[in-house]
Coordinates of N, CA and C in Angstrom, one line a residue:
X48 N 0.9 -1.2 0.0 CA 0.0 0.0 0.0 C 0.9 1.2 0.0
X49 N 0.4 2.0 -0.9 CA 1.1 3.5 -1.0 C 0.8 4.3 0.1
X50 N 1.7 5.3 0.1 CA 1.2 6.4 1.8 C 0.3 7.1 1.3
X51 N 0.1 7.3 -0.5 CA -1.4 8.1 -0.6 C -2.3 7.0 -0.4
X52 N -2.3 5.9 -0.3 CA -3.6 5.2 0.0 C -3.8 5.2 1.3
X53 N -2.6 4.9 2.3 CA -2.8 5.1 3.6 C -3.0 6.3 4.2
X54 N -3.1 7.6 3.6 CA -3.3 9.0 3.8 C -4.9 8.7 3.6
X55 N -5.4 8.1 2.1 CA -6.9 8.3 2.0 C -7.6 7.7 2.9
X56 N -7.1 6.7 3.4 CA -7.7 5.7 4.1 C -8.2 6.2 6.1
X57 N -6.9 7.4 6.2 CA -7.1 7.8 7.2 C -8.2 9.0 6.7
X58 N -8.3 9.4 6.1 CA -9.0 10.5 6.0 C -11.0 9.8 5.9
X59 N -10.6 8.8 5.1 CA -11.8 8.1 5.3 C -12.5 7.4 6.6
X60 N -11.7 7.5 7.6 CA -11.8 7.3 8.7 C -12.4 8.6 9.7
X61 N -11.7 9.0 9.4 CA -11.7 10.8 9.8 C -13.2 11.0 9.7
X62 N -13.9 11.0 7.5 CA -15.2 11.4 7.9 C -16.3 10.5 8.4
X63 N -15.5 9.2 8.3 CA -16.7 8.2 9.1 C -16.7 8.4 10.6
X64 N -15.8 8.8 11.3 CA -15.9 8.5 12.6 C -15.6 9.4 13.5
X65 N -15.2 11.0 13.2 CA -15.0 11.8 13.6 C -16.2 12.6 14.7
X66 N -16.1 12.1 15.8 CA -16.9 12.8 17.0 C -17.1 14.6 16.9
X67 N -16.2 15.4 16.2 CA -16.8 16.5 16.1 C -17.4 17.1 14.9
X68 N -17.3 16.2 13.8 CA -18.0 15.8 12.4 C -19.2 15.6 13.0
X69 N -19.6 14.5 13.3 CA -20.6 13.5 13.4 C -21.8 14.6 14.5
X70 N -21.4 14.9 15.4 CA -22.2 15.7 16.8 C -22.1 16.7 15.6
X71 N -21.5 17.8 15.0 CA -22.3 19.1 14.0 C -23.3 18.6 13.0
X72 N -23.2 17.7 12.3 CA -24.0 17.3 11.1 C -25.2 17.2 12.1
X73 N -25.4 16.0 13.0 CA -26.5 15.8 14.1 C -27.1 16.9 14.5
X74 N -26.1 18.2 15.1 CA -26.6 19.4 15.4 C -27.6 20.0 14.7
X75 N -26.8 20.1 13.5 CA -27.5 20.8 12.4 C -28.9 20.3 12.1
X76 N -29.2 18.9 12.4 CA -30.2 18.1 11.7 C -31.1 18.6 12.8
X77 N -30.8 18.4 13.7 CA -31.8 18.9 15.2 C -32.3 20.1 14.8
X78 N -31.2 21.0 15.0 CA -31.5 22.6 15.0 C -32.4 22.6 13.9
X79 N -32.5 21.8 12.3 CA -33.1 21.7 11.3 C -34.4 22.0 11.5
X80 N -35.0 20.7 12.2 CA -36.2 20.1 12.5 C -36.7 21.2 13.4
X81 N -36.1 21.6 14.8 CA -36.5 22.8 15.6 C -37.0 23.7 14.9
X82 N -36.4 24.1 14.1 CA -36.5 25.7 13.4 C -37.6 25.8 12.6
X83 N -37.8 24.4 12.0 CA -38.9 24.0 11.1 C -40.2 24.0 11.7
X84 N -40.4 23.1 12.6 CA -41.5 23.2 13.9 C -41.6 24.5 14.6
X85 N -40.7 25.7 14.6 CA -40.6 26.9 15.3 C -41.3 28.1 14.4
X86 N -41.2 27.8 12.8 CA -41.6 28.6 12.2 C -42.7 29.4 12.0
X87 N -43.8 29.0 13.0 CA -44.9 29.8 12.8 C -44.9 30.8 14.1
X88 N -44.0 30.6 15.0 CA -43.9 31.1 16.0 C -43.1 32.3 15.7
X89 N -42.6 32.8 14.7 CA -41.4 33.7 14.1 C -39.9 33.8 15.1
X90 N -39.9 32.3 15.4 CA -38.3 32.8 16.4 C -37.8 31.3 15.7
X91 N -36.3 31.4 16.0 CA -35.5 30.5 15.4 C -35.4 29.5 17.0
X92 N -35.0 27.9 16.8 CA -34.5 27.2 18.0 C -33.3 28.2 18.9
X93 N -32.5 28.9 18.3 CA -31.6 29.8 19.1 C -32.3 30.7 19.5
X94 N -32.9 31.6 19.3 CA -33.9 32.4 19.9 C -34.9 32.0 20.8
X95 N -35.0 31.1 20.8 CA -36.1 30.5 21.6 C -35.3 30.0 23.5
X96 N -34.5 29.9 23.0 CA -33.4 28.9 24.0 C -32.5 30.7 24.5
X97 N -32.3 31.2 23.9 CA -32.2 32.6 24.6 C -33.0 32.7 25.3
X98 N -34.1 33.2 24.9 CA -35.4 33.5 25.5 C -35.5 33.4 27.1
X99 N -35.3 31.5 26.2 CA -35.9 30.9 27.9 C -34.4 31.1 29.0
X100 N -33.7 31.2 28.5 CA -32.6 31.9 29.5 C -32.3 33.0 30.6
X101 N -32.5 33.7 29.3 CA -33.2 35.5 29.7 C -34.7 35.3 30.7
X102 N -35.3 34.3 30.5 CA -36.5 34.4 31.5 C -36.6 33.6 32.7
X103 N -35.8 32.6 33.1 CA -35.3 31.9 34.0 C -34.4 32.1 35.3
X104 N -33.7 33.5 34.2 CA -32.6 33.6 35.6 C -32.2 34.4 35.7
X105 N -31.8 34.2 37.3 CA -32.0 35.5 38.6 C -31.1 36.8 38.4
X106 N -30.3 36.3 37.5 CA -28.5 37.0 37.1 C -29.1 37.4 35.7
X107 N -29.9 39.0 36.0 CA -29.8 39.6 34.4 C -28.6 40.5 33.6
X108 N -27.7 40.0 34.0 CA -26.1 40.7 33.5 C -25.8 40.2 32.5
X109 N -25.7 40.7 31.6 CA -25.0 40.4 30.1 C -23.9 39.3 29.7
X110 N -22.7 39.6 30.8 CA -21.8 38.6 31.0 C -22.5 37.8 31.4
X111 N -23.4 37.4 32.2 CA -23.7 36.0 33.2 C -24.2 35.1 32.3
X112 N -25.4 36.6 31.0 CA -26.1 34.9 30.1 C -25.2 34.7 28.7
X113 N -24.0 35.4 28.6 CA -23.1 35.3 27.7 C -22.6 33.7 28.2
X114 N -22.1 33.9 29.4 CA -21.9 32.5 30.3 C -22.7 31.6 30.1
X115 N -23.9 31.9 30.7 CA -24.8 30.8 30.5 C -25.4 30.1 29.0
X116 N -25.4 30.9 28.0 CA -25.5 30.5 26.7 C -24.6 30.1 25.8
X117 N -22.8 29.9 26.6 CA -22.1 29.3 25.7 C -21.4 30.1 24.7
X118 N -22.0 32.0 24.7 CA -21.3 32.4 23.4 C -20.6 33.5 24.2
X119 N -20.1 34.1 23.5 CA -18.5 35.2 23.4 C -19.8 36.4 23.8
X120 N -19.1 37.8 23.9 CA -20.6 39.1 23.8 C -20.5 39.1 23.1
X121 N -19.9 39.3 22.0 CA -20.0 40.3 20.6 C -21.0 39.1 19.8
X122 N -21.0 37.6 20.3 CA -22.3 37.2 19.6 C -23.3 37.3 20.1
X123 N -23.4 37.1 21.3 CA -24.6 37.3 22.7 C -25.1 38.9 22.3
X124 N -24.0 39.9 21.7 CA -25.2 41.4 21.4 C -25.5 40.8 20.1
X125 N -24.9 40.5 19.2 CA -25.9 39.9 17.9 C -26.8 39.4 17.8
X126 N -26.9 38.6 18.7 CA -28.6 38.0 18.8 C -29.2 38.7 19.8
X127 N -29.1 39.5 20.4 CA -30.2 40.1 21.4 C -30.4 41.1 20.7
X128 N -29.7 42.1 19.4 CA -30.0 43.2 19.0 C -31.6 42.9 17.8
X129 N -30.9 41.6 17.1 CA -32.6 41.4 16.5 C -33.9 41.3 17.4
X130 N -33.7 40.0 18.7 CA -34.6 40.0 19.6 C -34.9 41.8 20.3
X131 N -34.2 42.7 20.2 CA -34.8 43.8 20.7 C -35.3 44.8 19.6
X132 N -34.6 44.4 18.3 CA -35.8 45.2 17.3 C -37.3 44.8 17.0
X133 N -37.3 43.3 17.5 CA -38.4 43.1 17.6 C -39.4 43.7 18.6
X134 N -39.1 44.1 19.7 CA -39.6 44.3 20.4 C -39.5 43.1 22.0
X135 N -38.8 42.2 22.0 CA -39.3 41.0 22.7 C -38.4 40.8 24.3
X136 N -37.1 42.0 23.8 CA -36.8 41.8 25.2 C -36.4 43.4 25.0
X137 N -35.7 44.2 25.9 CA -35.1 45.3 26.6 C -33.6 44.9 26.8
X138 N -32.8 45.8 26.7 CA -31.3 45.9 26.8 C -31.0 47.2 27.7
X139 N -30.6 47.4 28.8 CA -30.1 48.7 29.0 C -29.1 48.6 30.2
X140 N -28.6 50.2 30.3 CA -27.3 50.6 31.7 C -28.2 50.1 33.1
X141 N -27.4 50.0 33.3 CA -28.2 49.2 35.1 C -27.3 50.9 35.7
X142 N -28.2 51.8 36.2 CA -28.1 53.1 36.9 C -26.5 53.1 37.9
X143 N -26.7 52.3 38.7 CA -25.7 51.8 39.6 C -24.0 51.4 38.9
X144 N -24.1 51.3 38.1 CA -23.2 50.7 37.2 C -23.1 51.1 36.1
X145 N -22.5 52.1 35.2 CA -23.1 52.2 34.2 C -22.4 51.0 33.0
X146 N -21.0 50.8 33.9 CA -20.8 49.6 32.6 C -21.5 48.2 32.5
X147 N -22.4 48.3 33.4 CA -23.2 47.1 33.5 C -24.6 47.3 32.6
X148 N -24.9 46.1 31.7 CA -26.1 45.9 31.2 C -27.0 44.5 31.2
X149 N -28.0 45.0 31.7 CA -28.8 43.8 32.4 C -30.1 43.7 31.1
X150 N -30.4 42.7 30.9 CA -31.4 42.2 29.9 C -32.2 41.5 30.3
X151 N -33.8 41.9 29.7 CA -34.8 41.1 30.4 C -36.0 41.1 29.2
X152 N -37.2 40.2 29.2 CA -37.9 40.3 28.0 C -38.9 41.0 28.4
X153 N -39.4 41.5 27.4 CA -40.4 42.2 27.4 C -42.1 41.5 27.4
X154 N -43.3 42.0 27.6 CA -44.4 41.3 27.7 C -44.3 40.6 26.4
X155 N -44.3 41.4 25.4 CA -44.2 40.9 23.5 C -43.5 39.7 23.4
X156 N -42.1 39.8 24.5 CA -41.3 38.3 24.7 C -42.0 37.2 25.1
X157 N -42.6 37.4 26.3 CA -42.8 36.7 26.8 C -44.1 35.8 26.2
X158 N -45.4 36.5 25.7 CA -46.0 36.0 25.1 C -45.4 35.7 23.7
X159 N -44.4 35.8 23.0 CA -44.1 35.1 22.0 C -43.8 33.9 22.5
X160 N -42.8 33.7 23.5 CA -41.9 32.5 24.3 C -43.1 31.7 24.1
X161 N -44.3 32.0 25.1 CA -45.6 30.8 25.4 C -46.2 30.6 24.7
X162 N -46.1 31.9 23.0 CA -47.1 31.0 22.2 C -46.1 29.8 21.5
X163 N -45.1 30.0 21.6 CA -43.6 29.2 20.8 C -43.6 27.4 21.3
X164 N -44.2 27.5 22.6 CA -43.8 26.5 23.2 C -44.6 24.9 23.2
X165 N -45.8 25.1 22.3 CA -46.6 24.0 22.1 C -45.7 23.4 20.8
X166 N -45.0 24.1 19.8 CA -44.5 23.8 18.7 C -43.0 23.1 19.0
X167 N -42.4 23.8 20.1 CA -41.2 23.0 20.5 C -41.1 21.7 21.0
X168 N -42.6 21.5 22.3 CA -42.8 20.6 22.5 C -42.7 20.0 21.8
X169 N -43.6 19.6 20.4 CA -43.7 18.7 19.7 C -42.6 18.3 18.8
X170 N -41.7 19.4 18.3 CA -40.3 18.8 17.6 C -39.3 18.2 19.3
X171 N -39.7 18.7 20.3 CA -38.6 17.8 21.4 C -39.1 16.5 21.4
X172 N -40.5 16.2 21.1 CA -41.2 14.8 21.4 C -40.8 13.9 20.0
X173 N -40.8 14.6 18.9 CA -39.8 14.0 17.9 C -38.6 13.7 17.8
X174 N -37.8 14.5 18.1 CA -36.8 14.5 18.5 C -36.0 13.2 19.8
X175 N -36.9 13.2 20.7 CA -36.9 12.4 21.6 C -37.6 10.9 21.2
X176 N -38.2 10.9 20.5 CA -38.4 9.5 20.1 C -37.4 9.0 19.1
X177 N -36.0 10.0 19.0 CA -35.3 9.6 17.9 C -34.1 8.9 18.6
X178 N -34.1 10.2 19.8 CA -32.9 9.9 20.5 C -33.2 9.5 22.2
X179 N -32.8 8.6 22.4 CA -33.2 8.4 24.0 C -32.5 9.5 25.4
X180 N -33.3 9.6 25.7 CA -33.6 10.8 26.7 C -31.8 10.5 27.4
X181 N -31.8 9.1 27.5 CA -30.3 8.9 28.9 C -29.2 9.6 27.8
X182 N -28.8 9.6 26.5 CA -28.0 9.7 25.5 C -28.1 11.3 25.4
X183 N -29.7 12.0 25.5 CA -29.4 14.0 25.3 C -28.8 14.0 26.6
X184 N -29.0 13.5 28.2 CA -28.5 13.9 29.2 C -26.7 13.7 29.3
X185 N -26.6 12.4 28.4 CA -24.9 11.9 28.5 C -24.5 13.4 27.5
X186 N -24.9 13.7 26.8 CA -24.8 14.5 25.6 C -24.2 16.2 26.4
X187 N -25.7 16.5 27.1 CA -25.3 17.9 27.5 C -24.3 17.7 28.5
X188 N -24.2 16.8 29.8 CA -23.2 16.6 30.8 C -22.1 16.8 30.0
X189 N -21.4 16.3 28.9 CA -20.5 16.0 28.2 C -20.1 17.1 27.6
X190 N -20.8 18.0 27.1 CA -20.9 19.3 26.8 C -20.7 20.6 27.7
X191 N -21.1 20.7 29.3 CA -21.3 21.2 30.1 C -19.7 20.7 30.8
X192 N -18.8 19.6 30.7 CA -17.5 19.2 30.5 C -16.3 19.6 30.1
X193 N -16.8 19.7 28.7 CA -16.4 20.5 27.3 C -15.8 21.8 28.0
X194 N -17.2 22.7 28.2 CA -17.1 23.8 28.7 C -16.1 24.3 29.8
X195 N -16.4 23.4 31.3 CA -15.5 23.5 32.2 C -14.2 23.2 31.6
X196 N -13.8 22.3 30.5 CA -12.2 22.0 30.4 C -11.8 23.6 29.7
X197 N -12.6 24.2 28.9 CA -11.8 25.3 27.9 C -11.8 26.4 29.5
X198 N -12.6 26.5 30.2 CA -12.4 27.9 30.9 C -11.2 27.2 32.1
X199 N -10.7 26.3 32.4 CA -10.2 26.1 33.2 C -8.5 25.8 31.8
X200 N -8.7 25.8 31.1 CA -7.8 25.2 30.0 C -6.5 26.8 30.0

């Protein structure tokens, strides 16, 4: 065997078995289906999962749901600046602080969020008969892992 065959052969490996191949394609197919099932609600699966973030918890500081959502700020303002031309949440200086900005939804959010959530149900219930519930839990733990290794990295 030639080293270009053994080069192809690894690479053929690569896209058959690649754990961070394999979990994006999956991602994508999820997010797919979500967004699809989401569509009459006019928010995307990412929007929606903000949302319920922004409405959950106790820590309305910018940094805290940048943290809690996984992204950088400068993405965390990119998606909150559409959700706020919408009308659906508020962005502003917290008086006390002025470098601090605290985010919260707005009524228009909030009733978007609840009319959103009979449609998500039903793509989680699909979704979940696809994938067994112990496998999304091994999944986010694993992810929530992920997370702790880069900020401690």
């Amino acid at each position: 065997m030639s080293g270009q065959d053994g080069f192809r052969d690894e690479l053929r490996a690569l896209a058959a078995g690649c754990a961070g191949l394999s979990l994006r394609q999956a991602a994508r197919r999820i997010t797919q289906r979500f967004d699809e099932a989401l569509e009459g609600s006019g928010l995307s699966l990412a929007q929606l999962g903000l949302m319920a973030l922004i409405a959950t918890s106790a820590d309305d500081r910018m940094a805290a749901l940048a943290a809690r959502a996984g992204l950088d700020p400068s993405t965390l303002s990119r998606n909150l600046r559409t959700l706020e031309r919408e009308g659906l949440l508020e962005v502003a200086l917290v008086e006390k602080d002025l470098r601090r900005r605290a985010v919260w939804l707005t009524e228009a959010g909030l009733r978007r969020l609840q009319g959103a959530l009979p449609a998500w149900r039903a793509a989680q219930a699909g979704v979940g008969a696809l994938l067994p519930a112990d496998l999304l839990r091994q999944i986010a733990a694993a992810s929530d892992a992920l997370g702790d290794d880069k900020s401690e990295g």
